[in-house]
């Protein structure tokens, strides 16, 4: 046998032996491992432009692109569908710019509202009306929405108490009753007072601006126990996403749902408003122990100029100390995070 043939034969044998064994992954040099890139050169996974404002879809319909846009606003794009989670885009001049306005959001299929406070639904009616999206929320949320300029036919009211399933092309949504955050008042008051004393005061115009925005959300006390909905989104190939837009304690409804489904691939969860990282980390662990995600992406950690961002690093450290395999991700506004959804917990279980 010639040396050439020996080489070919050994190469074939290596290929045969190698089947089923994944090739060693290259380390992720941050200069080259573009933010969540699935396929090199896929603008849908590289551009910091929302698809709902005219950005491109990922090249593969199997790719899920997630973009965070402040507080617990997220855009999910999958299989030609655009899912918006919460809608508080025009936050006013006290906030850092998101790089787009509510008026720029021109296409969306579904808008899921976690709860009805102003910082979660203030642009729901205008975005819903412009995009014709189906808008979903708890009774206290949709009661408020129905007083605003949107066609009631687009509105879906859910309680999250079981037995509800919303089906859309390529994905389904199960609403689950959660609970709003109830951070200890002595802690939040101490921080609020310190900020009032130390930070520049908002101008009268900024106060007026914020009050106008406030009118488009509700302060109904029902928000806490009956108005905060977690949404379990399941894609047609089994990939699962949990969205929870307030850092409250886990409910029996959530525990029951997770006992049934097991785990999720991605959890998008609000950081508790308790400021002290001993408390925010404790709550994050409670959420993570319930949803058991592969990837944890926090939300609601940004703040107005005179406020305090809630630190994500202490959470990430606590989460990794608890489970070194969990992947934690936090990005700037609009930066895409892409997933190859064919690789998910359900398909791995089947194989
Ligand atoms: Zn709230």
CSV table of C-alpha atoms and ligand atoms in Angstrom, one decimal:
chain,number,residue,atom,x,y,z
A,1,UNK,CA,0.0,0.0,0.0
A,2,UNK,CA,1.3,3.4,-0.9
A,3,UNK,CA,1.7,6.1,1.7
A,4,UNK,CA,-1.0,8.0,-0.1
A,5,UNK,CA,-3.5,5.2,0.2
A,6,UNK,CA,-2.6,4.6,3.9
A,7,UNK,CA,-3.4,8.3,4.5
A,8,UNK,CA,-6.8,8.0,2.8
A,9,UNK,CA,-7.6,4.8,4.6
A,10,UNK,CA,-6.7,6.2,8.0
A,11,UNK,CA,-8.6,9.4,7.3
A,12,UNK,CA,-11.7,7.4,6.5
A,13,UNK,CA,-11.2,5.3,9.6
A,14,UNK,CA,-10.9,8.4,11.7
A,15,UNK,CA,-14.1,9.8,10.1
A,16,UNK,CA,-16.0,6.6,11.0
A,17,UNK,CA,-14.6,6.4,14.5
A,18,UNK,CA,-15.3,10.1,14.9
A,19,UNK,CA,-19.0,9.8,14.0
A,20,UNK,CA,-21.1,10.8,17.0
A,21,UNK,CA,-18.2,12.5,18.8
A,22,UNK,CA,-18.4,16.2,18.6
A,23,UNK,CA,-15.4,18.0,17.3
A,24,UNK,CA,-13.4,19.9,20.0
A,25,UNK,CA,-14.8,23.4,20.1
A,26,UNK,CA,-12.5,26.3,19.6
A,27,UNK,CA,-12.2,28.6,22.6
A,28,UNK,CA,-14.3,31.8,22.3
A,29,UNK,CA,-12.0,34.6,21.7
A,30,UNK,CA,-14.3,37.6,22.4
A,31,UNK,CA,-13.0,39.4,19.4
A,32,UNK,CA,-14.1,36.6,17.1
A,33,UNK,CA,-16.9,34.9,18.9
A,34,UNK,CA,-19.4,37.6,17.7
A,35,UNK,CA,-22.2,38.1,20.2
A,36,UNK,CA,-24.2,34.8,19.9
A,37,UNK,CA,-23.4,34.3,16.3
A,38,UNK,CA,-24.8,31.1,14.9
A,39,UNK,CA,-23.7,31.3,11.3
A,40,UNK,CA,-20.8,33.6,10.4
A,41,UNK,CA,-22.1,36.5,8.3
A,42,UNK,CA,-25.8,36.3,9.4
A,43,UNK,CA,-26.8,39.9,9.8
A,44,UNK,CA,-30.0,38.8,11.7
A,45,UNK,CA,-27.6,37.6,14.5
A,46,UNK,CA,-25.2,40.5,14.4
A,47,UNK,CA,-27.1,43.8,13.9
A,48,UNK,CA,-28.2,45.8,16.8
A,49,UNK,CA,-31.5,46.6,15.1
A,50,UNK,CA,-34.8,45.1,16.1
A,51,UNK,CA,-36.6,43.1,13.5
A,52,UNK,CA,-39.8,44.8,14.6
A,53,UNK,CA,-38.2,48.2,13.6
A,54,UNK,CA,-37.0,46.9,10.1
A,55,UNK,CA,-34.0,44.8,11.0
A,56,UNK,CA,-33.4,41.5,9.2
A,57,UNK,CA,-34.6,38.1,10.2
A,58,UNK,CA,-31.9,35.4,10.9
A,59,UNK,CA,-31.1,33.4,7.8
A,60,UNK,CA,-32.4,30.1,9.2
A,61,UNK,CA,-36.0,29.9,10.4
A,62,UNK,CA,-34.7,27.6,13.1
A,63,UNK,CA,-32.5,30.4,14.6
A,64,UNK,CA,-34.0,32.2,17.6
A,65,UNK,CA,-32.8,35.8,18.0
A,66,UNK,CA,-33.4,37.5,21.3
A,67,UNK,CA,-32.8,41.2,21.9
A,68,UNK,CA,-33.1,43.0,25.2
A,69,UNK,CA,-34.5,46.5,25.0
A,70,UNK,CA,-34.5,47.8,28.6
A,71,UNK,CA,-36.4,46.8,31.7
A,72,UNK,CA,-38.1,43.5,30.8
A,73,UNK,CA,-38.7,44.4,27.1
A,74,UNK,CA,-37.4,41.6,24.9
A,75,UNK,CA,-37.9,40.9,21.2
A,76,UNK,CA,-37.9,37.2,20.1
A,77,UNK,CA,-37.7,36.4,16.5
A,78,UNK,CA,-38.2,32.8,15.2
A,79,UNK,CA,-39.5,31.2,12.0
A,80,UNK,CA,-40.6,34.5,10.5
A,81,UNK,CA,-42.6,35.5,13.7
A,82,UNK,CA,-41.9,38.4,15.9
A,83,UNK,CA,-42.8,38.1,19.6
A,84,UNK,CA,-42.5,41.2,21.8
A,85,UNK,CA,-42.4,40.7,25.6
A,86,UNK,CA,-43.6,43.9,27.4
A,87,UNK,CA,-43.8,47.3,25.8
A,88,UNK,CA,-42.2,50.2,27.6
A,89,UNK,CA,-40.1,51.9,25.0
A,90,UNK,CA,-40.8,55.7,25.2
A,91,UNK,CA,-39.5,56.0,28.8
A,92,UNK,CA,-38.8,59.7,28.8
A,93,UNK,CA,-35.7,61.8,28.9
A,94,UNK,CA,-34.6,60.6,32.3
A,95,UNK,CA,-33.7,57.2,30.8
A,96,UNK,CA,-30.8,56.1,28.6
A,97,UNK,CA,-32.0,55.9,25.0
A,98,UNK,CA,-33.0,52.5,23.7
A,99,UNK,CA,-32.0,53.6,20.2
A,100,UNK,CA,-35.6,53.4,18.8
A,101,UNK,CA,-39.0,54.7,19.8
A,102,UNK,CA,-42.4,53.0,20.1
A,103,UNK,CA,-43.3,54.6,16.8
A,104,UNK,CA,-40.5,52.7,15.1
A,105,UNK,CA,-42.0,49.4,16.0
A,106,UNK,CA,-43.9,48.6,12.8
A,107,UNK,CA,-44.2,44.8,12.8
A,108,UNK,CA,-44.9,42.2,15.4
A,109,UNK,CA,-47.2,39.2,15.6
A,110,UNK,CA,-47.7,38.8,19.4
A,111,UNK,CA,-47.1,41.0,22.4
A,112,UNK,CA,-47.1,39.3,25.8
A,113,UNK,CA,-47.5,41.6,28.8
A,114,UNK,CA,-46.2,40.3,32.0
A,115,UNK,CA,-48.1,42.8,34.1
A,116,UNK,CA,-49.8,46.2,33.8
A,117,UNK,CA,-47.5,48.6,35.6
A,118,UNK,CA,-46.5,51.6,33.5
A,119,UNK,CA,-42.9,50.3,33.0
A,120,UNK,CA,-44.2,47.1,31.3
A,121,UNK,CA,-47.2,48.2,29.2
A,122,UNK,CA,-47.1,52.0,28.5
A,123,UNK,CA,-46.6,51.4,24.8
A,124,UNK,CA,-48.7,48.3,24.4
A,125,UNK,CA,-51.8,50.0,22.9
A,126,UNK,CA,-49.9,52.1,20.3
A,127,UNK,CA,-47.6,49.2,19.3
A,128,UNK,CA,-50.5,46.8,19.2
A,129,UNK,CA,-52.6,49.1,17.1
A,130,UNK,CA,-49.7,49.8,14.6
A,131,UNK,CA,-48.7,46.2,14.2
A,132,UNK,CA,-52.0,44.4,14.6
A,133,UNK,CA,-50.3,42.0,17.0
A,134,UNK,CA,-52.3,39.9,19.4
A,135,UNK,CA,-51.8,41.4,22.8
A,136,UNK,CA,-52.0,39.1,25.8
A,137,UNK,CA,-52.3,40.0,29.5
A,138,UNK,CA,-54.0,39.4,32.9
A,139,UNK,CA,-57.5,40.8,33.5
A,140,UNK,CA,-56.1,43.8,35.3
A,141,UNK,CA,-53.7,44.5,32.4
A,142,UNK,CA,-56.3,44.1,29.6
A,143,UNK,CA,-58.9,46.1,31.6
A,144,UNK,CA,-56.4,49.0,31.3
A,145,UNK,CA,-55.6,48.2,27.7
A,146,UNK,CA,-59.3,48.3,26.7
A,147,UNK,CA,-59.5,52.0,27.8
A,148,UNK,CA,-56.8,52.8,25.2
A,149,UNK,CA,-56.7,53.2,21.4
A,150,UNK,CA,-56.5,49.6,20.3
A,151,UNK,CA,-59.0,47.2,18.7
A,152,UNK,CA,-60.5,45.0,21.4
A,153,UNK,CA,-60.4,42.1,19.0
A,154,UNK,CA,-56.6,42.0,19.3
A,155,UNK,CA,-56.7,41.6,23.0
A,156,UNK,CA,-56.5,38.2,24.8
A,157,UNK,CA,-57.1,38.0,28.6
A,158,UNK,CA,-55.5,35.2,30.5
A,159,UNK,CA,-55.5,34.3,34.2
A,160,UNK,CA,-52.5,31.8,34.3
A,161,UNK,CA,-54.5,29.5,36.5
A,162,UNK,CA,-54.1,26.5,34.2
A,163,UNK,CA,-55.7,25.1,31.1
A,164,UNK,CA,-54.9,28.1,28.8
A,165,UNK,CA,-52.8,27.6,25.7
A,166,UNK,CA,-52.3,30.2,23.0
A,167,UNK,CA,-51.2,28.7,19.6
A,168,UNK,CA,-49.4,30.7,17.0
A,169,UNK,CA,-47.5,29.7,13.8
A,170,UNK,CA,-44.4,27.9,15.0
A,171,UNK,CA,-44.9,28.3,18.7
A,172,UNK,CA,-47.3,28.1,21.6
A,173,UNK,CA,-47.6,30.1,24.8
A,174,UNK,CA,-48.8,28.9,28.2
A,175,UNK,CA,-49.6,31.7,30.7
A,176,UNK,CA,-48.8,30.9,34.3
A,177,UNK,CA,-49.8,33.0,37.2
A,178,UNK,CA,-46.7,34.4,38.9
A,179,UNK,CA,-46.4,37.0,41.6
A,180,UNK,CA,-45.2,40.6,41.5
A,181,UNK,CA,-42.1,41.5,43.5
A,182,UNK,CA,-42.6,42.8,47.0
A,183,UNK,CA,-39.1,44.1,48.0
A,184,UNK,CA,-38.7,45.0,51.7
A,185,UNK,CA,-39.9,48.6,52.1
A,186,UNK,CA,-37.1,49.5,54.6
A,187,UNK,CA,-34.5,48.6,52.0
A,188,UNK,CA,-36.1,50.4,49.0
A,189,UNK,CA,-36.9,53.5,51.1
A,190,UNK,CA,-33.3,53.8,52.3
A,191,UNK,CA,-32.0,53.6,48.7
A,192,UNK,CA,-34.7,56.0,47.4
A,193,UNK,CA,-34.0,58.5,50.1
A,194,UNK,CA,-30.3,58.4,49.5
A,195,UNK,CA,-30.8,58.9,45.7
A,196,UNK,CA,-33.1,61.8,46.3
A,197,UNK,CA,-30.5,63.4,48.5
A,198,UNK,CA,-27.5,62.7,46.3
A,199,UNK,CA,-28.7,62.7,42.7
A,200,UNK,CA,-29.7,65.7,40.6
A,201,UNK,CA,-33.4,66.3,40.8
A,202,UNK,CA,-35.6,65.7,37.7
A,203,UNK,CA,-36.8,68.9,36.1
A,204,UNK,CA,-40.5,69.9,36.3
A,205,UNK,CA,-40.7,68.9,32.6
A,206,UNK,CA,-39.3,65.5,33.3
A,207,UNK,CA,-41.7,64.9,36.1
A,208,UNK,CA,-44.6,65.9,33.9
A,209,UNK,CA,-43.3,63.7,31.1
A,210,UNK,CA,-43.1,60.7,33.4
A,211,UNK,CA,-46.6,61.4,34.8
A,212,UNK,CA,-48.0,61.4,31.2
A,213,UNK,CA,-46.4,58.0,30.6
A,214,UNK,CA,-47.7,56.7,34.0
A,215,UNK,CA,-51.3,57.2,32.7
A,216,UNK,CA,-50.8,54.3,30.3
A,217,UNK,CA,-50.2,51.7,33.0
A,218,UNK,CA,-52.2,50.6,36.0
A,219,UNK,CA,-51.5,50.8,39.7
A,220,UNK,CA,-54.4,48.5,40.6
A,221,UNK,CA,-53.4,46.4,43.7
A,222,UNK,CA,-54.6,43.3,41.9
A,223,UNK,CA,-51.3,43.4,39.9
A,224,UNK,CA,-49.4,41.7,42.8
A,225,UNK,CA,-51.4,38.5,43.2
A,226,UNK,CA,-53.6,38.2,40.1
A,227,UNK,CA,-51.9,40.4,37.5
A,228,UNK,CA,-48.4,39.1,37.0
A,229,UNK,CA,-48.2,36.4,34.4
A,230,UNK,CA,-45.1,34.3,33.5
A,231,UNK,CA,-45.2,33.0,30.0
A,232,UNK,CA,-43.8,29.6,28.9
A,233,UNK,CA,-43.1,29.8,25.2
A,234,UNK,CA,-42.5,26.5,23.4
A,235,UNK,CA,-41.3,26.5,19.9
A,236,UNK,CA,-42.4,23.8,17.4
A,237,UNK,CA,-39.2,21.8,17.8
A,238,UNK,CA,-39.5,21.7,21.6
A,239,UNK,CA,-37.2,24.7,22.5
A,240,UNK,CA,-38.5,26.4,25.6
A,241,UNK,CA,-38.3,29.9,26.9
A,242,UNK,CA,-39.7,31.2,30.3
A,243,UNK,CA,-40.4,34.9,30.6
A,244,UNK,CA,-41.1,36.4,34.0
A,245,UNK,CA,-41.1,40.2,34.2
A,246,UNK,CA,-41.2,40.8,37.9
A,247,UNK,CA,-38.9,39.5,40.7
A,248,UNK,CA,-41.5,38.1,43.0
A,249,UNK,CA,-41.6,34.8,44.8
A,250,UNK,CA,-42.3,31.6,42.8
A,251,UNK,CA,-46.0,30.5,42.9
A,252,UNK,CA,-47.5,27.1,43.2
A,253,UNK,CA,-48.7,27.6,39.6
A,254,UNK,CA,-45.2,28.0,38.4
A,255,UNK,CA,-44.0,25.0,40.4
A,256,UNK,CA,-46.8,22.8,39.0
A,257,UNK,CA,-46.0,23.9,35.4
A,258,UNK,CA,-42.3,23.2,35.8
A,259,UNK,CA,-42.9,19.8,37.5
A,260,UNK,CA,-44.8,18.9,34.3
A,261,UNK,CA,-42.3,20.2,31.8
A,262,UNK,CA,-39.0,19.8,33.6
A,263,UNK,CA,-36.7,22.4,32.4
A,264,UNK,CA,-36.4,25.3,30.0
A,265,UNK,CA,-33.7,26.2,27.5
A,266,UNK,CA,-33.7,29.9,28.2
A,267,UNK,CA,-35.1,31.9,31.2
A,268,UNK,CA,-35.7,35.7,30.8
A,269,UNK,CA,-36.3,36.9,34.3
A,270,UNK,CA,-36.5,40.2,36.1
A,271,UNK,CA,-34.0,41.0,38.8
A,272,UNK,CA,-35.6,41.6,42.1
A,273,UNK,CA,-36.0,45.3,43.1
A,274,UNK,CA,-34.5,44.6,46.5
A,275,UNK,CA,-31.2,46.3,45.5
A,276,UNK,CA,-29.0,44.4,48.0
A,277,UNK,CA,-27.4,41.6,46.1
A,278,UNK,CA,-27.8,39.2,49.0
A,279,UNK,CA,-31.5,39.6,48.4
A,280,UNK,CA,-31.5,39.8,44.6
A,281,UNK,CA,-29.3,36.7,44.3
A,282,UNK,CA,-31.4,34.7,46.7
A,283,UNK,CA,-34.5,35.5,44.6
A,284,UNK,CA,-32.6,34.7,41.3
A,285,UNK,CA,-31.7,31.3,42.7
A,286,UNK,CA,-35.3,30.6,43.6
A,287,UNK,CA,-36.3,31.4,40.0
A,288,UNK,CA,-33.5,29.3,38.6
A,289,UNK,CA,-34.1,26.3,40.8
A,290,UNK,CA,-37.7,26.4,39.5
A,291,UNK,CA,-37.1,26.9,35.8
A,292,UNK,CA,-33.7,25.1,35.6
A,293,UNK,CA,-32.6,26.9,32.4
A,294,UNK,CA,-29.5,26.1,30.3
A,295,UNK,CA,-29.2,29.9,29.8
A,296,UNK,CA,-30.2,32.7,32.3
A,297,UNK,CA,-30.7,36.2,30.9
A,298,UNK,CA,-31.7,38.8,33.4
A,299,UNK,CA,-33.9,41.8,32.8
A,300,UNK,CA,-35.2,44.9,34.6
A,301,UNK,CA,-31.7,45.8,35.8
A,302,UNK,CA,-31.3,49.1,34.1
A,303,UNK,CA,-32.5,52.4,35.5
A,304,UNK,CA,-33.1,56.1,34.8
A,305,UNK,CA,-30.2,58.5,35.0
A,306,UNK,CA,-30.9,59.3,38.6
A,307,UNK,CA,-31.5,55.8,39.6
A,308,UNK,CA,-29.4,52.7,40.4
A,309,UNK,CA,-28.9,49.8,38.0
A,310,UNK,CA,-29.3,46.5,39.7
A,311,UNK,CA,-26.0,44.7,39.5
A,312,UNK,CA,-26.0,41.5,37.4
A,313,UNK,CA,-22.5,40.2,38.3
A,314,UNK,CA,-23.3,39.2,41.9
A,315,UNK,CA,-26.3,37.2,40.5
A,316,UNK,CA,-24.2,35.6,37.9
A,317,UNK,CA,-21.6,34.7,40.5
A,318,UNK,CA,-24.2,33.2,42.9
A,319,UNK,CA,-25.8,31.3,40.1
A,320,UNK,CA,-22.5,29.8,39.0
A,321,UNK,CA,-21.5,29.0,42.5
A,322,UNK,CA,-24.7,27.0,42.7
A,323,UNK,CA,-24.4,25.4,39.3
A,324,UNK,CA,-21.2,25.9,37.3
A,325,UNK,CA,-22.9,24.6,34.1
A,326,UNK,CA,-25.4,27.4,33.8
A,327,UNK,CA,-24.7,30.0,31.1
A,328,UNK,CA,-25.4,33.6,32.1
A,329,UNK,CA,-25.8,36.3,29.4
A,330,UNK,CA,-26.3,40.0,29.6
A,331,UNK,CA,-26.0,42.3,26.6
A,332,UNK,CA,-26.4,46.0,25.8
A,333,UNK,CA,-29.7,47.3,24.4
A,334,UNK,CA,-30.6,45.6,21.1
A,335,UNK,CA,-27.5,43.4,20.8
A,336,UNK,CA,-28.7,40.0,19.5
A,337,UNK,CA,-28.3,36.7,21.2
A,338,UNK,CA,-28.9,33.8,18.8
A,339,UNK,CA,-29.7,30.2,19.5
A,340,UNK,CA,-29.8,27.2,17.2
A,341,UNK,CA,-33.1,25.9,18.5
A,342,UNK,CA,-32.7,22.5,17.0
A,343,UNK,CA,-30.3,21.9,19.8
A,344,UNK,CA,-32.6,21.9,22.9
A,345,UNK,CA,-33.3,20.0,26.1
A,346,UNK,CA,-36.2,18.1,24.5
A,347,UNK,CA,-34.3,16.9,21.4
A,348,UNK,CA,-31.3,16.0,23.6
A,349,UNK,CA,-33.6,13.9,25.8
A,350,UNK,CA,-35.0,12.1,22.7
A,351,UNK,CA,-31.5,11.3,21.2
B,1,LIG,ZN1,-44.3,46.2,38.4
